[in-house]
Amino acid sequence: MLPAPPLPLTTERLVLRTVVASDSTAIGAYCADPEVTRYLPFPALDAEGLAGRMQRLVAATAPSVPGEFLALAVTHDDVLVGDLMLRFTDRHGETDPPAIGELGWVFAPEHAGRGFATEAARALVDLAFTHYPLHRLMARLDPRNVASARLCERIGMTREAHTREDYAERDGSWSDTAVYGLLRREWAAA
């Protein structure tokens, strides 16, 4: 069992904290927008979908094993502007702590263009490598999601792969996946 992360995290303009039930209205507003969820692994959320997502986000406070994740609400001047996640995906050996983490994010479009996603993602990367014994971080995204690809590059990730038609879309079609990665030693050198 890994210890819970030291939260909240404070950056120059943001506070990253655990997600609480009262965040539902703000998260529901941007996650109900089909334009926001266009490249996410879930459709625009209705009330039932939001309830399930909120249940998972609120519970995601202290990951320890692959499959578990940490969810963080991102606030600016006490306004929720987005949320982030760090999900453990793999470990070196059967009893070892997690070695690979996957990053994800979603931000309200009305707060875009102000650098909040970059600032928050950098704070999450720092937390991932200082608090957890991770060897590598990765992000998997639809290559058409140019904003997320640029965010990966701004936080020091390298585009490592482009896999063709490996993700089944909700409409039955197939889309590609871009994979970005950042090793602990690259983060430490930066």
Short mmCIF file of N, CA and C in Angstrom, two decimals:
data_model
loop_
_atom_site.label_atom_id
_atom_site.label_comp_id
_atom_site.label_asym_id
_atom_site.label_seq_id
_atom_site.Cartn_x
_atom_site.Cartn_y
_atom_site.Cartn_z
N MET A 1 0.84 -1.18 0.00
CA MET A 1 0.00 0.00 0.00
C MET A 1 0.89 1.24 0.00
N LEU A 2 0.71 2.09 -0.98
CA LEU A 2 1.48 3.33 -1.06
C LEU A 2 0.78 4.42 -0.25
N PRO A 3 1.54 5.33 0.32
CA PRO A 3 0.91 6.41 1.08
C PRO A 3 0.14 7.36 0.15
N ALA A 4 -0.89 7.97 0.70
CA ALA A 4 -1.66 8.96 -0.06
C ALA A 4 -0.75 10.13 -0.41
N PRO A 5 -0.96 10.75 -1.55
CA PRO A 5 -0.11 11.88 -1.94
C PRO A 5 -0.36 13.11 -1.08
N PRO A 6 0.66 13.96 -0.96
CA PRO A 6 0.50 15.19 -0.17
C PRO A 6 -0.33 16.21 -0.95
N LEU A 7 -1.55 16.37 -0.56
CA LEU A 7 -2.47 17.28 -1.25
C LEU A 7 -3.05 18.28 -0.26
N PRO A 8 -3.45 19.43 -0.71
CA PRO A 8 -3.48 19.88 -2.10
C PRO A 8 -2.09 20.33 -2.57
N LEU A 9 -1.95 20.37 -3.92
CA LEU A 9 -0.76 20.93 -4.54
C LEU A 9 -1.08 22.37 -4.94
N THR A 10 -0.13 23.24 -4.74
CA THR A 10 -0.34 24.64 -5.12
C THR A 10 0.74 25.04 -6.11
N THR A 11 0.31 25.63 -7.22
CA THR A 11 1.24 26.17 -8.21
C THR A 11 1.11 27.69 -8.15
N GLU A 12 1.72 28.36 -9.11
CA GLU A 12 1.66 29.83 -9.12
C GLU A 12 0.23 30.34 -9.15
N ARG A 13 -0.65 29.69 -9.94
CA ARG A 13 -2.02 30.19 -10.09
C ARG A 13 -3.10 29.18 -9.72
N LEU A 14 -2.72 27.94 -9.46
CA LEU A 14 -3.70 26.87 -9.34
C LEU A 14 -3.59 26.12 -8.03
N VAL A 15 -4.68 25.46 -7.68
CA VAL A 15 -4.70 24.50 -6.59
C VAL A 15 -5.20 23.19 -7.17
N LEU A 16 -4.45 22.12 -6.93
CA LEU A 16 -4.85 20.78 -7.34
C LEU A 16 -5.20 20.01 -6.08
N ARG A 17 -6.42 19.53 -6.02
CA ARG A 17 -6.93 18.85 -4.83
C ARG A 17 -7.76 17.66 -5.24
N THR A 18 -8.13 16.83 -4.27
CA THR A 18 -9.00 15.71 -4.59
C THR A 18 -10.35 16.23 -5.08
N VAL A 19 -11.00 15.42 -5.87
CA VAL A 19 -12.33 15.74 -6.37
C VAL A 19 -13.33 15.46 -5.26
N VAL A 20 -14.27 16.37 -5.07
CA VAL A 20 -15.33 16.21 -4.07
C VAL A 20 -16.68 16.22 -4.76
N ALA A 21 -17.69 15.70 -4.10
CA ALA A 21 -19.02 15.57 -4.70
C ALA A 21 -19.57 16.90 -5.19
N SER A 22 -19.26 17.97 -4.51
CA SER A 22 -19.79 19.28 -4.92
C SER A 22 -19.15 19.80 -6.21
N ASP A 23 -18.14 19.11 -6.74
CA ASP A 23 -17.55 19.48 -8.04
C ASP A 23 -18.42 19.01 -9.20
N SER A 24 -19.47 18.29 -8.91
CA SER A 24 -20.31 17.69 -9.93
C SER A 24 -20.87 18.69 -10.93
N THR A 25 -21.30 19.84 -10.48
CA THR A 25 -21.89 20.83 -11.39
C THR A 25 -20.86 21.31 -12.41
N ALA A 26 -19.66 21.66 -11.94
CA ALA A 26 -18.63 22.17 -12.85
C ALA A 26 -18.13 21.08 -13.79
N ILE A 27 -17.85 19.89 -13.25
CA ILE A 27 -17.39 18.79 -14.09
C ILE A 27 -18.48 18.38 -15.08
N GLY A 28 -19.70 18.36 -14.60
CA GLY A 28 -20.82 18.02 -15.46
C GLY A 28 -20.99 19.00 -16.61
N ALA A 29 -20.71 20.28 -16.37
CA ALA A 29 -20.87 21.29 -17.43
C ALA A 29 -19.92 21.03 -18.59
N TYR A 30 -18.64 20.77 -18.30
CA TYR A 30 -17.74 20.56 -19.45
C TYR A 30 -17.78 19.13 -19.98
N CYS A 31 -18.09 18.16 -19.14
CA CYS A 31 -18.15 16.78 -19.62
C CYS A 31 -19.47 16.47 -20.36
N ALA A 32 -20.42 17.37 -20.34
CA ALA A 32 -21.65 17.20 -21.12
C ALA A 32 -21.50 17.78 -22.51
N ASP A 33 -20.40 18.46 -22.76
CA ASP A 33 -20.16 19.12 -24.04
C ASP A 33 -19.54 18.13 -25.02
N PRO A 34 -20.24 17.77 -26.11
CA PRO A 34 -19.68 16.81 -27.07
C PRO A 34 -18.36 17.27 -27.68
N GLU A 35 -18.14 18.56 -27.77
CA GLU A 35 -16.88 19.06 -28.31
C GLU A 35 -15.73 18.77 -27.34
N VAL A 36 -15.99 18.86 -26.05
CA VAL A 36 -14.97 18.57 -25.04
C VAL A 36 -14.65 17.08 -25.01
N THR A 37 -15.67 16.24 -25.11
CA THR A 37 -15.46 14.79 -24.99
C THR A 37 -15.16 14.10 -26.33
N ARG A 38 -15.06 14.88 -27.38
CA ARG A 38 -14.85 14.33 -28.73
C ARG A 38 -13.70 13.32 -28.76
N TYR A 39 -12.59 13.60 -28.08
CA TYR A 39 -11.42 12.71 -28.12
C TYR A 39 -11.22 11.94 -26.82
N LEU A 40 -12.20 11.97 -25.93
CA LEU A 40 -12.08 11.27 -24.66
C LEU A 40 -12.68 9.87 -24.77
N PRO A 41 -12.32 8.98 -23.85
CA PRO A 41 -12.83 7.60 -23.94
C PRO A 41 -14.25 7.44 -23.39
N PHE A 42 -14.97 8.54 -23.26
CA PHE A 42 -16.38 8.48 -22.85
C PHE A 42 -17.15 9.55 -23.62
N PRO A 43 -18.44 9.30 -23.86
CA PRO A 43 -19.24 10.28 -24.59
C PRO A 43 -19.62 11.45 -23.69
N ALA A 44 -20.22 12.47 -24.30
CA ALA A 44 -20.76 13.57 -23.50
C ALA A 44 -21.68 12.97 -22.44
N LEU A 45 -21.52 13.41 -21.21
CA LEU A 45 -22.21 12.76 -20.09
C LEU A 45 -23.61 13.31 -19.87
N ASP A 46 -24.53 12.39 -19.67
CA ASP A 46 -25.86 12.75 -19.18
C ASP A 46 -25.81 12.62 -17.65
N ALA A 47 -26.93 12.79 -16.98
CA ALA A 47 -26.97 12.76 -15.51
C ALA A 47 -26.46 11.43 -14.96
N GLU A 48 -26.87 10.33 -15.58
CA GLU A 48 -26.44 9.01 -15.11
C GLU A 48 -24.94 8.81 -15.31
N GLY A 49 -24.43 9.21 -16.49
CA GLY A 49 -23.01 9.10 -16.76
C GLY A 49 -22.18 9.96 -15.83
N LEU A 50 -22.67 11.16 -15.54
CA LEU A 50 -21.97 12.05 -14.62
C LEU A 50 -21.93 11.46 -13.22
N ALA A 51 -23.03 10.88 -12.78
CA ALA A 51 -23.06 10.27 -11.44
C ALA A 51 -22.00 9.18 -11.33
N GLY A 52 -21.89 8.34 -12.35
CA GLY A 52 -20.88 7.28 -12.33
C GLY A 52 -19.47 7.83 -12.36
N ARG A 53 -19.25 8.82 -13.20
CA ARG A 53 -17.92 9.43 -13.28
C ARG A 53 -17.55 10.09 -11.95
N MET A 54 -18.48 10.81 -11.36
CA MET A 54 -18.19 11.48 -10.09
C MET A 54 -17.88 10.46 -9.00
N GLN A 55 -18.60 9.37 -8.98
CA GLN A 55 -18.34 8.33 -7.99
C GLN A 55 -16.89 7.83 -8.11
N ARG A 56 -16.45 7.60 -9.35
CA ARG A 56 -15.08 7.12 -9.58
C ARG A 56 -14.05 8.19 -9.22
N LEU A 57 -14.29 9.44 -9.62
CA LEU A 57 -13.34 10.52 -9.35
C LEU A 57 -13.19 10.80 -7.86
N VAL A 58 -14.30 10.86 -7.15
CA VAL A 58 -14.26 11.14 -5.71
C VAL A 58 -13.51 10.04 -4.96
N ALA A 59 -13.64 8.81 -5.41
CA ALA A 59 -12.99 7.67 -4.74
C ALA A 59 -11.50 7.56 -5.06
N ALA A 60 -11.04 8.24 -6.10
CA ALA A 60 -9.67 8.08 -6.60
C ALA A 60 -8.70 9.00 -5.87
N THR A 61 -8.33 8.62 -4.65
CA THR A 61 -7.51 9.50 -3.81
C THR A 61 -6.14 8.94 -3.45
N ALA A 62 -5.96 7.62 -3.50
CA ALA A 62 -4.70 7.03 -3.04
C ALA A 62 -4.40 5.74 -3.81
N PRO A 63 -4.00 5.85 -5.08
CA PRO A 63 -3.72 4.64 -5.85
C PRO A 63 -2.49 3.91 -5.33
N SER A 64 -2.53 2.58 -5.44
CA SER A 64 -1.40 1.77 -4.99
C SER A 64 -1.01 0.68 -5.98
N VAL A 65 -1.95 0.23 -6.80
CA VAL A 65 -1.69 -0.89 -7.69
C VAL A 65 -2.16 -0.54 -9.10
N PRO A 66 -1.64 -1.25 -10.11
CA PRO A 66 -2.09 -1.00 -11.48
C PRO A 66 -3.62 -1.09 -11.58
N GLY A 67 -4.16 -0.14 -12.34
CA GLY A 67 -5.61 -0.04 -12.50
C GLY A 67 -6.22 1.04 -11.63
N GLU A 68 -5.57 1.36 -10.53
CA GLU A 68 -6.08 2.43 -9.66
C GLU A 68 -5.55 3.77 -10.14
N PHE A 69 -6.26 4.85 -9.78
CA PHE A 69 -5.83 6.16 -10.24
C PHE A 69 -6.08 7.24 -9.20
N LEU A 70 -5.39 8.34 -9.41
CA LEU A 70 -5.55 9.54 -8.60
C LEU A 70 -6.26 10.57 -9.47
N ALA A 71 -7.35 11.12 -8.97
CA ALA A 71 -8.08 12.17 -9.69
C ALA A 71 -7.91 13.47 -8.93
N LEU A 72 -7.60 14.53 -9.66
CA LEU A 72 -7.41 15.84 -9.05
C LEU A 72 -8.26 16.89 -9.74
N ALA A 73 -8.96 17.67 -8.94
CA ALA A 73 -9.67 18.84 -9.45
C ALA A 73 -8.68 19.99 -9.52
N VAL A 74 -8.78 20.80 -10.56
CA VAL A 74 -7.89 21.94 -10.75
C VAL A 74 -8.72 23.20 -10.59
N THR A 75 -8.32 24.04 -9.63
CA THR A 75 -9.06 25.28 -9.41
C THR A 75 -8.16 26.49 -9.59
N HIS A 76 -8.77 27.57 -10.07
CA HIS A 76 -8.12 28.87 -10.20
C HIS A 76 -9.05 29.88 -9.54
N ASP A 77 -8.55 30.59 -8.54
CA ASP A 77 -9.38 31.55 -7.80
C ASP A 77 -10.69 30.90 -7.34
N ASP A 78 -10.59 29.69 -6.81
CA ASP A 78 -11.72 28.91 -6.28
C ASP A 78 -12.75 28.51 -7.33
N VAL A 79 -12.40 28.57 -8.61
CA VAL A 79 -13.27 28.12 -9.69
C VAL A 79 -12.65 26.87 -10.29
N LEU A 80 -13.43 25.78 -10.39
CA LEU A 80 -12.93 24.55 -10.98
C LEU A 80 -12.80 24.74 -12.48
N VAL A 81 -11.57 24.55 -13.00
CA VAL A 81 -11.30 24.78 -14.42
C VAL A 81 -11.04 23.48 -15.18
N GLY A 82 -10.84 22.37 -14.47
CA GLY A 82 -10.58 21.10 -15.13
C GLY A 82 -10.24 20.02 -14.13
N ASP A 83 -9.93 18.85 -14.64
CA ASP A 83 -9.48 17.76 -13.77
C ASP A 83 -8.42 16.93 -14.48
N LEU A 84 -7.60 16.29 -13.68
CA LEU A 84 -6.47 15.49 -14.14
C LEU A 84 -6.55 14.10 -13.51
N MET A 85 -5.88 13.15 -14.15
CA MET A 85 -5.76 11.84 -13.52
C MET A 85 -4.38 11.26 -13.78
N LEU A 86 -3.95 10.48 -12.81
CA LEU A 86 -2.73 9.67 -12.91
C LEU A 86 -3.15 8.24 -12.61
N ARG A 87 -3.09 7.39 -13.62
CA ARG A 87 -3.50 5.99 -13.46
C ARG A 87 -2.28 5.10 -13.58
N PHE A 88 -2.14 4.18 -12.62
CA PHE A 88 -1.06 3.21 -12.67
C PHE A 88 -1.42 2.12 -13.66
N THR A 89 -0.48 1.79 -14.57
CA THR A 89 -0.78 0.82 -15.61
C THR A 89 0.02 -0.46 -15.51
N ASP A 90 1.21 -0.42 -14.92
CA ASP A 90 2.05 -1.62 -14.93
C ASP A 90 3.07 -1.54 -13.81
N ARG A 91 3.67 -2.68 -13.52
CA ARG A 91 4.75 -2.75 -12.54
C ARG A 91 5.85 -3.64 -13.08
N HIS A 92 7.02 -3.53 -12.50
CA HIS A 92 8.18 -4.30 -12.98
C HIS A 92 8.02 -5.78 -12.66
N GLY A 93 7.72 -6.07 -11.42
CA GLY A 93 7.54 -7.46 -10.98
C GLY A 93 6.21 -7.61 -10.25
N GLU A 94 5.80 -8.82 -10.04
CA GLU A 94 4.49 -9.12 -9.46
C GLU A 94 4.23 -8.40 -8.13
N THR A 95 5.25 -8.28 -7.29
CA THR A 95 5.04 -7.65 -5.98
C THR A 95 5.63 -6.25 -5.89
N ASP A 96 6.19 -5.76 -6.98
CA ASP A 96 6.79 -4.42 -6.98
C ASP A 96 5.70 -3.34 -7.00
N PRO A 97 6.05 -2.15 -6.55
CA PRO A 97 5.09 -1.04 -6.68
C PRO A 97 4.92 -0.66 -8.15
N PRO A 98 3.90 0.08 -8.48
CA PRO A 98 3.69 0.49 -9.87
C PRO A 98 4.92 1.20 -10.44
N ALA A 99 5.20 0.93 -11.72
CA ALA A 99 6.37 1.52 -12.38
C ALA A 99 5.98 2.45 -13.53
N ILE A 100 4.77 2.31 -14.03
CA ILE A 100 4.32 3.12 -15.16
C ILE A 100 3.00 3.78 -14.82
N GLY A 101 2.92 5.07 -15.11
CA GLY A 101 1.69 5.81 -14.88
C GLY A 101 1.23 6.47 -16.16
N GLU A 102 -0.08 6.58 -16.31
CA GLU A 102 -0.67 7.23 -17.47
C GLU A 102 -1.36 8.52 -17.02
N LEU A 103 -1.09 9.59 -17.75
CA LEU A 103 -1.70 10.88 -17.46
C LEU A 103 -2.92 11.11 -18.33
N GLY A 104 -3.88 11.85 -17.80
CA GLY A 104 -5.05 12.26 -18.57
C GLY A 104 -5.57 13.57 -18.02
N TRP A 105 -6.30 14.30 -18.85
CA TRP A 105 -6.82 15.61 -18.42
C TRP A 105 -8.03 15.98 -19.24
N VAL A 106 -8.84 16.82 -18.63
CA VAL A 106 -9.96 17.44 -19.34
C VAL A 106 -10.20 18.79 -18.68
N PHE A 107 -10.32 19.83 -19.51
CA PHE A 107 -10.47 21.19 -19.00
C PHE A 107 -11.67 21.87 -19.64
N ALA A 108 -12.29 22.75 -18.89
CA ALA A 108 -13.43 23.51 -19.38
C ALA A 108 -12.97 24.44 -20.49
N PRO A 109 -13.67 24.46 -21.62
CA PRO A 109 -13.21 25.28 -22.76
C PRO A 109 -13.18 26.77 -22.48
N GLU A 110 -14.00 27.24 -21.57
CA GLU A 110 -13.98 28.68 -21.29
C GLU A 110 -12.72 29.13 -20.56
N HIS A 111 -11.91 28.17 -20.11
CA HIS A 111 -10.65 28.51 -19.44
C HIS A 111 -9.44 28.16 -20.30
N ALA A 112 -9.67 27.81 -21.56
CA ALA A 112 -8.58 27.43 -22.47
C ALA A 112 -7.74 28.64 -22.84
N GLY A 113 -6.51 28.37 -23.23
CA GLY A 113 -5.62 29.42 -23.73
C GLY A 113 -4.94 30.24 -22.66
N ARG A 114 -5.05 29.83 -21.41
CA ARG A 114 -4.44 30.59 -20.32
C ARG A 114 -3.29 29.84 -19.66
N GLY A 115 -2.97 28.65 -20.18
CA GLY A 115 -1.86 27.88 -19.64
C GLY A 115 -2.19 27.05 -18.42
N PHE A 116 -3.46 26.98 -18.05
CA PHE A 116 -3.84 26.22 -16.86
C PHE A 116 -3.54 24.72 -17.01
N ALA A 117 -3.84 24.16 -18.17
CA ALA A 117 -3.61 22.73 -18.37
C ALA A 117 -2.12 22.40 -18.27
N THR A 118 -1.28 23.23 -18.86
CA THR A 118 0.16 23.00 -18.80
C THR A 118 0.67 23.11 -17.37
N GLU A 119 0.25 24.14 -16.67
CA GLU A 119 0.68 24.35 -15.28
C GLU A 119 0.24 23.19 -14.39
N ALA A 120 -0.99 22.75 -14.56
CA ALA A 120 -1.52 21.65 -13.75
C ALA A 120 -0.83 20.33 -14.11
N ALA A 121 -0.64 20.07 -15.40
CA ALA A 121 0.00 18.82 -15.82
C ALA A 121 1.45 18.75 -15.33
N ARG A 122 2.16 19.87 -15.37
CA ARG A 122 3.53 19.87 -14.84
C ARG A 122 3.54 19.54 -13.35
N ALA A 123 2.59 20.08 -12.62
CA ALA A 123 2.51 19.79 -11.18
C ALA A 123 2.22 18.31 -10.95
N LEU A 124 1.37 17.72 -11.79
CA LEU A 124 1.06 16.30 -11.65
C LEU A 124 2.28 15.44 -12.01
N VAL A 125 3.01 15.82 -13.04
CA VAL A 125 4.24 15.09 -13.39
C VAL A 125 5.23 15.14 -12.22
N ASP A 126 5.41 16.32 -11.64
CA ASP A 126 6.32 16.43 -10.50
C ASP A 126 5.86 15.56 -9.34
N LEU A 127 4.57 15.56 -9.05
CA LEU A 127 4.04 14.71 -7.99
C LEU A 127 4.27 13.24 -8.32
N ALA A 128 4.01 12.86 -9.55
CA ALA A 128 4.16 11.46 -9.96
C ALA A 128 5.58 10.95 -9.72
N PHE A 129 6.56 11.77 -10.06
CA PHE A 129 7.95 11.32 -9.92
C PHE A 129 8.54 11.56 -8.53
N THR A 130 8.00 12.47 -7.75
CA THR A 130 8.55 12.69 -6.41
C THR A 130 7.86 11.83 -5.36
N HIS A 131 6.58 11.55 -5.53
CA HIS A 131 5.85 10.81 -4.50
C HIS A 131 5.77 9.30 -4.78
N TYR A 132 5.76 8.94 -6.04
CA TYR A 132 5.61 7.53 -6.41
C TYR A 132 6.91 7.01 -7.03
N PRO A 133 7.17 5.71 -6.90
CA PRO A 133 8.40 5.13 -7.45
C PRO A 133 8.28 4.80 -8.95
N LEU A 134 7.73 5.72 -9.70
CA LEU A 134 7.48 5.45 -11.12
C LEU A 134 8.75 5.58 -11.96
N HIS A 135 8.85 4.74 -12.95
CA HIS A 135 9.95 4.76 -13.90
C HIS A 135 9.58 5.61 -15.12
N ARG A 136 8.29 5.61 -15.46
CA ARG A 136 7.85 6.21 -16.71
C ARG A 136 6.42 6.72 -16.59
N LEU A 137 6.18 7.84 -17.28
CA LEU A 137 4.82 8.35 -17.46
C LEU A 137 4.49 8.32 -18.94
N MET A 138 3.22 8.13 -19.25
CA MET A 138 2.81 8.12 -20.64
C MET A 138 1.45 8.79 -20.77
N ALA A 139 1.14 9.17 -21.99
CA ALA A 139 -0.19 9.68 -22.33
C ALA A 139 -0.56 9.06 -23.66
N ARG A 140 -1.78 8.55 -23.73
CA ARG A 140 -2.31 8.00 -24.98
C ARG A 140 -3.45 8.90 -25.42
N LEU A 141 -3.42 9.33 -26.67
CA LEU A 141 -4.45 10.24 -27.13
C LEU A 141 -4.71 10.08 -28.62
N ASP A 142 -5.85 10.57 -29.03
CA ASP A 142 -6.20 10.58 -30.44
C ASP A 142 -5.28 11.60 -31.11
N PRO A 143 -4.55 11.23 -32.16
CA PRO A 143 -3.62 12.17 -32.80
C PRO A 143 -4.30 13.43 -33.36
N ARG A 144 -5.60 13.38 -33.57
CA ARG A 144 -6.33 14.57 -34.01
C ARG A 144 -6.50 15.59 -32.89
N ASN A 145 -6.23 15.17 -31.65
CA ASN A 145 -6.34 16.05 -30.50
C ASN A 145 -5.05 16.87 -30.39
N VAL A 146 -4.94 17.85 -31.25
CA VAL A 146 -3.72 18.66 -31.36
C VAL A 146 -3.41 19.39 -30.06
N ALA A 147 -4.43 19.87 -29.36
CA ALA A 147 -4.20 20.60 -28.11
C ALA A 147 -3.53 19.69 -27.07
N SER A 148 -3.99 18.46 -26.94
CA SER A 148 -3.36 17.54 -25.98
C SER A 148 -1.97 17.12 -26.42
N ALA A 149 -1.76 16.95 -27.72
CA ALA A 149 -0.42 16.62 -28.21
C ALA A 149 0.55 17.75 -27.87
N ARG A 150 0.13 18.97 -28.08
CA ARG A 150 1.01 20.11 -27.74
C ARG A 150 1.26 20.18 -26.24
N LEU A 151 0.24 19.87 -25.45
CA LEU A 151 0.43 19.85 -24.00
C LEU A 151 1.47 18.81 -23.61
N CYS A 152 1.39 17.62 -24.19
CA CYS A 152 2.39 16.58 -23.91
C CYS A 152 3.80 17.10 -24.19
N GLU A 153 3.98 17.77 -25.32
CA GLU A 153 5.29 18.29 -25.68
C GLU A 153 5.74 19.40 -24.73
N ARG A 154 4.81 20.25 -24.31
CA ARG A 154 5.18 21.35 -23.38
C ARG A 154 5.64 20.83 -22.03
N ILE A 155 5.13 19.67 -21.61
CA ILE A 155 5.54 19.14 -20.31
C ILE A 155 6.71 18.17 -20.44
N GLY A 156 7.34 18.13 -21.62
CA GLY A 156 8.57 17.37 -21.79
C GLY A 156 8.41 15.95 -22.31
N MET A 157 7.22 15.58 -22.70
CA MET A 157 7.01 14.22 -23.21
C MET A 157 7.46 14.13 -24.66
N THR A 158 7.86 12.92 -25.04
CA THR A 158 8.30 12.63 -26.40
C THR A 158 7.25 11.77 -27.09
N ARG A 159 6.94 12.14 -28.33
CA ARG A 159 6.03 11.29 -29.10
C ARG A 159 6.77 10.02 -29.47
N GLU A 160 6.26 8.90 -29.01
CA GLU A 160 6.95 7.62 -29.17
C GLU A 160 6.31 6.70 -30.20
N ALA A 161 5.02 6.85 -30.42
CA ALA A 161 4.36 5.90 -31.31
C ALA A 161 3.09 6.51 -31.89
N HIS A 162 2.70 5.96 -33.02
CA HIS A 162 1.42 6.25 -33.64
C HIS A 162 0.89 4.91 -34.13
N THR A 163 -0.11 4.39 -33.44
CA THR A 163 -0.68 3.11 -33.83
C THR A 163 -1.95 3.38 -34.64
N ARG A 164 -2.12 2.62 -35.69
CA ARG A 164 -3.22 2.86 -36.63
C ARG A 164 -4.44 2.01 -36.30
N GLU A 165 -5.59 2.68 -36.29
CA GLU A 165 -6.89 2.03 -36.12
C GLU A 165 -6.90 0.99 -35.02
N ASP A 166 -6.46 1.39 -33.84
CA ASP A 166 -6.40 0.48 -32.70
C ASP A 166 -7.42 0.81 -31.62
N TYR A 167 -8.24 1.85 -31.83
CA TYR A 167 -9.20 2.26 -30.82
C TYR A 167 -10.59 2.27 -31.44
N ALA A 168 -11.49 1.49 -30.86
CA ALA A 168 -12.87 1.41 -31.36
C ALA A 168 -13.66 2.62 -30.88
N GLU A 169 -14.11 3.41 -31.82
CA GLU A 169 -14.92 4.60 -31.51
C GLU A 169 -16.35 4.18 -31.15
N ARG A 170 -17.06 5.11 -30.53
CA ARG A 170 -18.44 4.86 -30.12
C ARG A 170 -19.36 4.60 -31.31
N ASP A 171 -19.02 5.16 -32.47
CA ASP A 171 -19.88 5.00 -33.65
C ASP A 171 -19.54 3.76 -34.46
N GLY A 172 -18.63 2.92 -33.96
CA GLY A 172 -18.25 1.70 -34.66
C GLY A 172 -17.04 1.84 -35.57
N SER A 173 -16.57 3.07 -35.78
CA SER A 173 -15.38 3.27 -36.60
C SER A 173 -14.13 3.04 -35.75
N TRP A 174 -12.98 3.13 -36.41
CA TRP A 174 -11.70 2.96 -35.72
C TRP A 174 -10.90 4.24 -35.82
N SER A 175 -10.15 4.55 -34.75
CA SER A 175 -9.26 5.71 -34.80
C SER A 175 -7.87 5.29 -34.35
N ASP A 176 -6.93 6.17 -34.59
CA ASP A 176 -5.53 5.93 -34.25
C ASP A 176 -5.24 6.36 -32.81
N THR A 177 -4.07 5.99 -32.32
CA THR A 177 -3.61 6.42 -31.00
C THR A 177 -2.18 6.94 -31.12
N ALA A 178 -1.93 8.09 -30.52
CA ALA A 178 -0.57 8.61 -30.37
C ALA A 178 -0.13 8.33 -28.94
N VAL A 179 1.10 7.91 -28.77
CA VAL A 179 1.64 7.61 -27.44
C VAL A 179 2.80 8.56 -27.18
N TYR A 180 2.73 9.23 -26.04
CA TYR A 180 3.80 10.12 -25.57
C TYR A 180 4.36 9.54 -24.29
N GLY A 181 5.66 9.73 -24.06
CA GLY A 181 6.28 9.19 -22.86
C GLY A 181 7.30 10.14 -22.26
N LEU A 182 7.51 9.96 -20.97
CA LEU A 182 8.52 10.71 -20.22
C LEU A 182 9.12 9.77 -19.19
N LEU A 183 10.44 9.59 -19.25
CA LEU A 183 11.14 8.74 -18.29
C LEU A 183 11.57 9.56 -17.08
N ARG A 184 11.69 8.88 -15.96
CA ARG A 184 12.12 9.56 -14.73
C ARG A 184 13.44 10.30 -14.95
N ARG A 185 14.39 9.68 -15.62
CA ARG A 185 15.70 10.31 -15.80
C ARG A 185 15.60 11.56 -16.68
N GLU A 186 14.67 11.58 -17.65
CA GLU A 186 14.47 12.77 -18.47
C GLU A 186 13.86 13.90 -17.66
N TRP A 187 12.90 13.54 -16.80
CA TRP A 187 12.30 14.53 -15.91
C TRP A 187 13.35 15.11 -14.96
N ALA A 188 14.18 14.23 -14.38
CA ALA A 188 15.21 14.68 -13.44
C ALA A 188 16.23 15.59 -14.11
N ALA A 189 16.58 15.30 -15.36
CA ALA A 189 17.55 16.10 -16.09
C ALA A 189 16.99 17.48 -16.45
N ALA A 190 15.71 17.57 -16.62
CA ALA A 190 15.09 18.86 -16.98
C ALA A 190 14.98 19.73 -15.76
#
